[in-house]
XYZ file of C-alpha atoms in Angstrom:
591
model
C 162.978 -58.137 146.563
C 165.624 -60.017 145.010
C 165.633 -60.401 141.440
C 168.145 -63.228 140.162
C 168.205 -63.671 136.841
C 165.116 -61.017 136.610
C 162.127 -63.534 134.843
C 159.122 -61.883 133.619
C 157.503 -61.334 136.577
C 157.018 -63.535 138.587
C 155.825 -65.651 140.932
C 156.429 -68.002 140.858
C 156.050 -70.105 142.394
C 157.207 -72.346 140.752
C 160.379 -73.911 139.707
C 160.205 -77.733 139.862
C 159.712 -79.430 143.198
C 162.394 -82.243 143.685
C 162.551 -84.789 146.464
C 164.903 -84.349 149.443
C 164.150 -81.058 150.188
C 162.448 -80.635 146.708
C 165.790 -81.222 144.987
C 165.831 -84.173 142.647
C 169.910 -83.779 142.166
C 170.375 -84.580 145.960
C 171.529 -80.906 146.894
C 169.675 -81.090 150.396
C 172.240 -78.993 152.786
C 169.343 -77.141 154.314
C 167.872 -80.512 155.311
C 171.554 -81.723 157.037
C 170.376 -80.854 160.932
C 167.205 -82.393 161.248
C 166.920 -84.634 158.309
C 163.777 -83.527 157.383
C 162.749 -82.796 153.555
C 160.822 -79.803 152.969
C 158.148 -80.756 151.341
C 155.304 -79.545 153.618
C 154.130 -82.795 154.579
C 154.585 -84.862 157.518
C 156.759 -87.683 157.908
C 155.416 -91.306 157.508
C 155.860 -93.649 160.963
C 156.739 -97.058 161.090
C 159.502 -97.424 158.467
C 159.386 -100.061 155.740
C 163.141 -99.650 155.134
C 166.510 -100.754 157.094
C 170.213 -99.134 157.518
C 172.281 -101.890 158.204
C 175.931 -102.127 159.080
C 178.776 -104.320 158.244
C 180.126 -104.889 161.456
C 179.094 -103.472 164.910
C 182.616 -102.736 166.406
C 184.779 -100.257 164.852
C 188.436 -98.361 165.810
C 189.446 -94.848 164.369
C 190.118 -95.013 161.374
C 188.141 -98.013 160.703
C 186.065 -97.932 157.304
C 182.844 -99.614 158.030
C 180.272 -100.245 155.194
C 176.606 -98.738 155.460
C 173.846 -99.781 153.682
C 170.190 -98.561 153.011
C 167.658 -100.810 151.617
C 164.289 -101.644 151.181
C 161.310 -101.163 148.894
C 161.728 -98.807 145.716
C 162.954 -95.212 146.988
C 164.002 -92.121 145.131
C 165.809 -90.229 147.651
C 167.937 -90.522 150.771
C 170.039 -88.741 153.367
C 172.774 -90.606 155.497
C 174.808 -89.349 158.361
C 176.765 -90.698 161.368
C 175.194 -89.043 164.606
C 176.732 -89.740 167.982
C 174.376 -92.432 169.442
C 174.518 -90.703 173.138
C 173.687 -87.646 171.394
C 171.981 -88.043 168.027
C 170.775 -84.434 167.215
C 174.005 -83.608 167.574
C 176.652 -82.515 164.506
C 177.245 -85.370 162.230
C 180.200 -87.735 163.162
C 183.378 -88.517 160.231
C 183.368 -88.554 156.674
C 181.961 -90.827 154.201
C 183.396 -93.086 150.940
C 181.233 -93.293 148.041
C 181.041 -96.863 146.676
C 178.826 -95.463 143.463
C 179.244 -92.662 142.435
C 176.108 -92.488 140.256
C 173.658 -92.895 142.594
C 174.855 -91.045 145.527
C 177.205 -88.052 146.484
C 178.971 -86.289 149.472
C 177.673 -83.565 151.345
C 179.051 -80.798 153.512
C 177.259 -80.820 156.748
C 178.006 -78.550 159.923
C 181.160 -77.323 157.530
C 182.724 -80.621 157.189
C 182.986 -82.400 153.941
C 181.837 -85.745 153.029
C 179.905 -85.676 156.469
C 176.559 -86.688 155.023
C 175.903 -88.710 151.735
C 172.809 -88.212 149.246
C 171.085 -89.457 146.032
C 172.291 -87.474 142.848
C 169.011 -88.260 140.712
C 165.385 -89.053 141.247
C 166.005 -92.831 139.520
C 164.009 -95.949 141.713
C 166.677 -97.916 143.678
C 166.046 -100.548 146.360
C 169.830 -100.352 147.890
C 172.423 -97.786 148.520
C 175.633 -98.529 149.731
C 178.462 -96.447 150.929
C 181.438 -96.607 153.499
C 181.796 -94.444 156.927
C 185.176 -93.694 157.782
C 185.582 -93.143 161.506
C 187.236 -90.585 162.577
C 190.268 -90.335 165.031
C 188.419 -88.469 167.689
C 185.301 -90.650 167.164
C 182.786 -91.074 170.148
C 182.569 -94.343 171.929
C 179.043 -95.424 170.204
C 177.976 -94.144 166.884
C 174.733 -94.618 164.898
C 173.656 -93.893 161.602
C 170.574 -92.497 160.639
C 168.764 -92.319 156.929
C 165.859 -90.074 155.580
C 164.179 -92.103 152.728
C 161.944 -90.698 150.234
C 159.667 -92.628 148.393
C 157.764 -90.218 146.681
C 157.402 -86.622 147.363
C 154.513 -87.000 150.130
C 155.745 -90.078 151.308
C 158.812 -90.091 153.321
C 160.560 -91.758 156.436
C 162.569 -89.447 158.982
C 166.057 -90.278 160.977
C 165.402 -94.488 160.348
C 168.333 -95.848 162.589
C 170.728 -98.253 162.062
C 172.473 -100.491 164.978
C 174.838 -98.929 167.235
C 178.192 -99.423 166.567
C 180.949 -98.705 169.325
C 184.426 -99.117 169.953
C 186.214 -101.894 171.801
C 186.228 -101.953 175.338
C 183.366 -99.336 175.475
C 180.746 -99.409 177.875
C 177.647 -100.518 177.307
C 175.126 -98.762 175.381
C 171.727 -97.847 177.064
C 170.465 -94.730 175.640
C 167.168 -95.479 173.562
C 167.583 -95.761 170.248
C 166.606 -93.197 167.544
C 163.373 -93.076 166.298
C 161.734 -91.375 163.196
C 160.128 -87.423 164.017
C 156.578 -87.658 165.086
C 154.079 -85.916 162.858
C 152.477 -83.084 163.489
C 148.793 -82.553 164.323
C 147.254 -81.217 160.923
C 144.829 -78.227 161.367
C 141.420 -78.445 161.317
C 139.982 -77.926 157.756
C 136.088 -78.089 156.679
C 134.393 -78.005 153.165
C 132.618 -74.916 151.979
C 129.140 -75.739 151.045
C 128.356 -72.879 148.224
C 130.553 -71.565 145.759
C 132.329 -67.424 146.530
C 130.756 -64.706 144.950
C 132.107 -61.369 143.260
C 128.978 -59.662 145.086
C 130.650 -57.211 147.483
C 133.539 -56.602 145.301
C 134.643 -52.867 145.579
C 132.055 -52.093 148.195
C 132.508 -54.293 151.128
C 135.987 -56.541 149.898
C 138.710 -55.973 148.312
C 139.145 -58.675 144.780
C 141.322 -59.231 141.992
C 139.868 -61.197 139.413
C 140.395 -62.229 135.662
C 138.658 -61.789 133.317
C 137.396 -58.286 134.618
C 134.228 -58.542 136.183
C 133.856 -62.383 136.229
C 132.034 -64.186 139.394
C 133.079 -67.261 140.581
C 129.621 -68.425 141.543
C 128.524 -68.373 137.728
C 131.819 -68.636 135.569
C 134.064 -71.615 136.517
C 136.849 -70.077 134.443
C 136.874 -67.124 136.970
C 140.268 -66.515 138.504
C 139.469 -64.886 141.491
C 140.798 -63.326 144.743
C 139.152 -61.619 147.591
C 140.054 -60.048 151.071
C 137.063 -59.039 153.545
C 138.401 -57.323 156.690
C 136.877 -58.323 160.128
C 138.455 -56.088 162.965
C 141.756 -57.225 163.013
C 141.882 -60.234 160.839
C 141.271 -60.673 156.979
C 139.287 -63.241 155.501
C 140.872 -64.636 152.062
C 138.837 -66.199 149.037
C 140.496 -67.798 146.467
C 139.008 -69.534 143.599
C 140.013 -70.676 139.942
C 139.585 -73.282 137.273
C 142.947 -75.895 138.317
C 143.097 -79.109 139.001
C 146.630 -78.660 140.655
C 147.164 -75.757 142.926
C 145.952 -71.844 143.321
C 148.604 -69.452 144.884
C 149.016 -65.686 145.664
C 151.515 -63.666 146.772
C 152.327 -60.310 148.173
C 155.235 -58.964 146.938
C 157.162 -55.096 147.049
C 157.963 -55.307 143.564
C 156.853 -56.899 140.532
C 159.702 -59.643 140.520
C 159.616 -63.029 142.287
C 161.661 -63.083 145.437
C 161.086 -62.338 149.189
C 157.380 -62.623 149.125
C 154.726 -63.863 151.337
C 152.746 -66.514 149.513
C 149.574 -68.585 150.334
C 148.664 -72.258 148.474
C 145.755 -74.154 148.243
C 147.265 -78.000 146.512
C 144.958 -80.561 145.284
C 146.095 -83.769 147.348
C 143.914 -86.683 146.383
C 140.358 -85.384 147.068
C 141.359 -82.720 149.279
C 142.945 -79.597 149.279
C 145.891 -78.663 151.672
C 145.996 -74.794 152.447
C 149.685 -73.723 153.045
C 151.468 -70.327 153.766
C 154.831 -69.898 152.375
C 158.039 -67.939 151.355
C 159.983 -67.076 148.501
C 163.523 -66.204 148.086
C 165.210 -65.344 144.977
C 163.819 -67.670 142.321
C 163.840 -71.104 144.738
C 160.861 -72.958 145.051
C 158.665 -71.700 147.698
C 159.796 -72.975 151.372
C 155.924 -74.192 152.793
C 155.781 -72.804 156.116
C 153.524 -73.933 159.144
C 149.674 -73.674 159.201
C 149.930 -71.972 163.006
C 149.215 -68.407 161.047
C 146.266 -69.477 159.277
C 142.488 -70.245 160.788
C 139.249 -70.763 159.679
C 140.439 -72.904 156.332
C 138.085 -74.461 154.190
C 137.944 -75.610 150.378
C 135.763 -76.908 147.733
C 136.656 -79.028 144.677
C 133.488 -78.775 141.768
C 133.983 -79.468 137.865
C 137.727 -78.952 137.335
C 137.393 -75.700 139.833
C 139.172 -75.143 142.895
C 137.833 -73.099 145.959
C 139.493 -72.332 149.308
C 139.841 -69.807 152.094
C 141.659 -68.871 155.095
C 141.410 -66.192 157.759
C 144.681 -64.480 159.158
C 145.767 -61.472 161.429
C 146.435 -58.297 160.137
C 149.898 -58.307 161.509
C 151.713 -61.540 162.976
C 154.816 -59.696 164.664
C 155.674 -63.165 166.357
C 155.690 -65.260 162.793
C 158.423 -64.881 160.513
C 158.048 -64.273 156.930
C 154.390 -63.034 156.899
C 153.845 -59.415 155.920
C 151.625 -56.918 157.560
C 148.573 -56.673 155.456
C 148.185 -52.844 156.426
C 150.970 -51.943 153.847
C 150.809 -51.937 149.986
C 151.998 -54.407 147.959
C 151.777 -55.961 144.468
C 149.521 -59.074 144.530
C 149.875 -62.167 142.159
C 147.793 -64.850 141.601
C 148.594 -67.968 139.884
C 147.570 -71.792 138.991
C 149.690 -74.910 137.907
C 149.825 -78.473 138.167
C 150.335 -80.406 141.322
C 150.658 -84.177 141.950
C 150.569 -86.354 144.737
C 151.045 -82.872 146.938
C 153.929 -81.786 144.550
C 153.619 -78.614 142.855
C 155.163 -77.716 139.411
C 156.088 -74.373 137.554
C 153.149 -72.449 136.455
C 152.612 -73.401 132.907
C 151.081 -69.258 132.443
C 152.530 -66.061 133.733
C 150.746 -65.052 136.802
C 148.379 -62.181 137.360
C 150.172 -59.199 138.762
C 148.199 -55.987 139.698
C 149.252 -52.653 138.024
C 150.111 -51.022 141.340
C 150.385 -51.584 144.814
C 147.388 -51.988 147.277
C 146.924 -52.336 150.805
C 144.375 -55.029 150.552
C 142.904 -53.502 154.436
C 142.203 -50.475 152.913
C 139.415 -49.243 151.224
C 137.424 -52.195 148.881
C 138.309 -52.001 145.784
C 137.945 -54.428 142.673
C 141.196 -53.802 140.829
C 142.703 -54.767 137.623
C 145.728 -57.363 136.861
C 147.482 -57.961 133.913
C 149.438 -61.098 133.214
C 151.975 -59.653 130.831
C 153.899 -56.332 131.630
C 152.845 -53.184 129.670
C 157.105 -53.038 128.692
C 156.632 -56.460 127.227
C 153.330 -55.914 125.537
C 154.539 -52.800 123.795
C 157.541 -54.855 122.820
C 155.259 -57.413 121.043
C 153.257 -54.652 119.175
C 155.996 -52.885 117.723
C 157.757 -56.026 116.291
C 154.576 -57.299 115.024
C 153.854 -53.882 113.383
C 157.261 -53.677 112.006
C 157.586 -57.335 110.977
C 154.027 -58.017 109.637
C 153.352 -55.178 108.102
C 155.602 -51.933 107.065
C 158.389 -54.476 105.815
C 156.352 -56.880 104.236
C 154.571 -53.648 102.020
C 157.965 -52.125 101.641
C 159.149 -55.057 100.151
C 156.579 -56.126 97.592
C 156.295 -52.234 96.728
C 160.158 -52.380 95.753
C 160.222 -55.428 93.974
C 156.961 -55.104 92.000
C 155.639 -51.656 91.721
C 158.359 -49.726 90.030
C 156.289 -49.192 86.734
C 153.303 -48.666 88.929
C 154.195 -45.987 91.081
C 157.299 -44.576 88.992
C 156.062 -41.037 89.163
C 158.359 -38.410 90.977
C 157.449 -37.863 94.711
C 159.758 -35.176 96.489
C 162.487 -35.715 93.713
C 162.327 -39.591 93.511
C 160.039 -41.990 92.044
C 156.991 -42.981 94.517
C 157.664 -46.242 94.499
C 161.484 -45.551 96.418
C 159.788 -43.167 98.648
C 156.920 -45.380 99.862
C 159.856 -48.269 100.117
C 162.285 -46.063 101.974
C 159.566 -44.539 104.540
C 158.699 -47.951 105.758
C 161.732 -49.514 105.895
C 163.040 -46.530 108.129
C 159.975 -46.818 110.144
C 160.710 -50.979 110.398
C 164.316 -49.940 111.801
C 163.254 -47.263 114.021
C 160.409 -49.191 115.792
C 162.538 -52.467 115.728
C 165.275 -50.159 117.814
C 162.434 -48.988 120.281
C 160.964 -52.592 120.926
C 164.606 -54.340 121.278
C 165.517 -51.955 124.001
C 161.915 -52.476 125.805
C 162.503 -55.558 127.232
C 166.257 -54.663 128.762
C 164.340 -51.941 130.827
C 161.648 -54.194 131.899
C 164.340 -56.515 133.253
C 167.216 -54.370 133.962
C 169.393 -56.844 131.597
C 169.730 -59.826 129.650
C 166.842 -62.712 130.370
C 169.023 -66.050 130.439
C 165.524 -67.721 130.535
C 164.202 -66.456 127.067
C 165.767 -69.342 124.961
C 166.900 -68.316 121.706
C 164.063 -65.687 120.896
C 166.722 -62.949 122.580
C 169.382 -64.022 120.142
C 167.132 -63.925 117.052
C 166.423 -60.265 118.386
C 170.083 -59.221 118.280
C 170.394 -60.451 114.665
C 166.964 -58.572 113.587
C 168.399 -55.900 115.051
C 171.709 -55.623 113.653
C 170.477 -56.683 110.148
C 167.519 -53.811 110.565
C 170.315 -51.235 111.274
C 172.643 -52.349 108.575
C 169.969 -51.901 105.989
C 169.884 -48.385 105.999
C 173.116 -47.868 106.015
C 173.689 -49.725 103.422
C 171.167 -48.137 101.448
C 172.551 -44.444 102.161
C 175.861 -46.083 100.056
C 174.026 -47.230 97.258
C 176.137 -46.683 93.828
C 174.561 -45.012 90.959
C 172.061 -46.941 88.419
C 174.958 -47.972 86.049
C 177.812 -48.061 88.441
C 179.386 -51.614 88.106
C 178.860 -52.674 91.792
C 175.361 -51.609 91.640
C 174.767 -55.276 90.933
C 176.573 -56.505 93.880
C 174.758 -54.012 95.926
C 171.133 -55.151 94.796
C 172.279 -58.671 96.132
C 173.645 -57.824 99.139
C 170.780 -55.486 99.555
C 167.889 -58.258 98.798
C 169.784 -61.201 100.498
C 170.004 -58.956 103.978
C 166.542 -58.037 103.650
C 165.528 -61.210 103.199
C 167.468 -62.867 106.116
C 165.947 -60.357 108.382
C 162.457 -61.091 107.419
C 163.257 -65.110 108.014
C 164.865 -64.401 111.372
C 162.178 -62.275 112.277
C 159.548 -64.749 111.855
C 161.320 -66.909 113.841
C 161.598 -64.837 116.551
C 158.317 -63.706 116.394
C 157.375 -67.644 116.613
C 159.445 -67.649 119.525
C 158.386 -64.902 121.430
C 154.684 -65.497 121.221
C 155.747 -69.120 123.460
C 157.567 -66.878 126.099
C 155.669 -66.576 129.163
C 156.144 -62.614 129.396
C 153.957 -61.970 126.813
C 151.542 -65.018 127.893
C 149.640 -65.651 124.560
C 147.937 -69.010 125.471
C 146.484 -71.934 123.001
C 147.649 -72.942 119.662
C 145.831 -70.425 117.889
C 148.774 -68.026 117.679
C 150.834 -70.406 115.861
C 147.977 -71.183 113.234
C 147.470 -67.393 112.541
C 151.390 -66.791 112.272
C 151.605 -69.190 109.856
C 148.273 -67.861 107.939
C 150.439 -64.589 108.028
C 153.167 -66.596 106.279
C 151.307 -68.291 103.829
C 149.293 -65.033 102.759
C 152.713 -63.245 102.350
C 154.542 -66.102 100.178
C 150.996 -66.463 98.210
C 150.760 -62.626 97.120
C 154.401 -62.707 96.084
C 153.918 -65.619 94.218
C 150.836 -64.229 92.849
C 152.887 -61.126 91.506
C 155.831 -63.086 90.203
C 153.833 -65.090 88.114
C 151.981 -62.000 86.735
C 154.967 -60.076 86.241
C 156.951 -63.175 84.850
C 153.931 -64.212 82.178
C 153.746 -60.266 81.116
C 157.399 -59.861 80.862
C 157.731 -63.124 78.840
C 154.645 -62.543 76.242
C 155.618 -64.051 72.993
C 154.393 -63.444 69.557
C 155.797 -66.592 67.112
C 155.593 -65.869 63.405
C 154.590 -68.461 61.150
C 157.793 -70.063 59.729
C 160.869 -68.238 61.319
C 159.262 -68.976 64.672
C 160.942 -65.592 65.931
C 160.237 -64.523 69.346
C 159.758 -60.712 69.760
C 159.877 -59.814 73.257
C 158.164 -56.992 74.806
C 160.180 -54.696 77.110
C 159.395 -55.339 80.697
C 157.951 -51.795 81.201
C 155.710 -52.199 78.714
C 154.547 -55.645 79.789
C 154.203 -54.646 83.613
C 152.106 -51.170 82.131
C 149.642 -53.997 81.258
C 148.750 -55.090 84.531
C 148.788 -52.107 86.636
C 145.014 -52.167 87.633
C 145.776 -55.898 88.080
C 148.476 -55.057 90.556
C 146.951 -52.223 92.696
C 143.807 -54.665 93.377
C 146.683 -57.417 94.381
C 148.626 -54.812 96.874
C 144.690 -53.428 98.128
C 143.836 -57.401 99.067
C 147.243 -57.803 100.351
C 147.397 -54.852 102.943
C 143.719 -55.477 103.941
C 145.075 -59.405 104.771
C 148.181 -58.092 106.528
C 146.062 -55.272 108.593
C 143.440 -58.293 109.379
C 146.431 -60.577 110.923
C 148.215 -57.854 112.864
C 144.548 -56.618 114.214
C 144.344 -60.254 115.440
C 147.426 -60.111 117.221
C 147.271 -56.756 118.820
C 143.901 -57.346 120.011
C 145.038 -60.475 121.915
C 147.951 -58.730 123.461
C 145.967 -55.792 124.367
C 143.888 -58.031 126.635
C 146.812 -59.490 128.599
């Protein structure tokens, strides 16, 4: 399966659709031949737009103005054809009048032989010039496809025929819009699907595990039931847009056999599709599907169909006797136009043959390597580094006794920081192992991760070169060590905030942001309490009556009086940190 850019798993289905051929930018060269948008919907009859020409005669080398006008539309495709062979190759080339609204395309390996839109803005008229070639046919006709909205478009709207002087009269019938293909029969389901028989009579994938679509509207459910040489598929989930599943040779999007149930108005369209690379799924003909049915209720959607196990004469349909990874996804749809899923798809842990033994298999929205990456980073930068910093800053007098030749506070601090650096290095490489390279779709998160890694490696190297206590460079070392450590913690927290919203980890809902804000407030609050406590003890003053002499107690003596308080604060702080950590780790483990 192709892996361009290698995004975190997935199907999906679903880079945003555009207008003609699914491209709001108008790059629709795949529609050059038949001029039909790849929207998966039938074109409308009876065009409401017109294609006009400035004059009806021409000579080679002439420039003819062509206009498409009518009610507001968003996309278009204009070509010139031999009027006596309207299915042939494009004729001549075009010159733009407004490059903000239109652009030239290369159709039939000829530059500028077609014109399309540059954006999805509404327009009522488009004008271009057609340049007649030296070898132009005697009769030429312009054809236009006009897209009003995703599922409303007209194909091959003809213009008046233009002819060369002294050409014989044109008698071939004018081109007409492509006829609408007949839609297959689709019935309504009378009752919800049930998980009964999962693992014994049918192959099931569901989330949460052991959920039942008959009793739980939030159950994301997919089942396969074999019947001789065919398989009946049932799909159910909480979606007002679309449900989809795909069969894949690996855990990456591309070269997959996909099936979609799309909510359109008050009905559901059931369509097979195929994925090529990271492009939008290309919707295919209904011919491979039978017994299609659907049901809408309480914000949920259910659909079913039957297809043969093998379809040797149908392109892009997989043999169901083979094992595949199974993707299951939901997303938004409007007017039959589907959008990229907002959440990672469910992906089975291993390949399965849906026609084999009945099973009830598990699936996850987050790959194990990405979950391990998140867990290790959370342990490092929510717990070990935070406790290590507080111990070094506030607990030198409290933990001053020697431990293995060094003060106890230093040994604790060094151990925690080495653990932080080690876990950070391990966690850093896991996404690269999973994706096989750099991810261009992870925003600023990987860049911040690189900064954190560099600082996490430099800190122990810098500490190894620490000057002696009375060395004049010790002051510079202290500030540098503190500055780099503080910068690393700030950048790490920013990276965690961004990482929680990435599809690869799939932590849904706003709770994660509030919990992370709570952790930051908890850490800052603990530092403020300990800082105020240390300040008050170190600045304790005895003011004599007349001379107002201030007798400053030494820092060590003042701190010694608050050892019990500090130990209590540390215990509470560590318990709080572990609580925040457990909340996140439990959420990651459930993905």
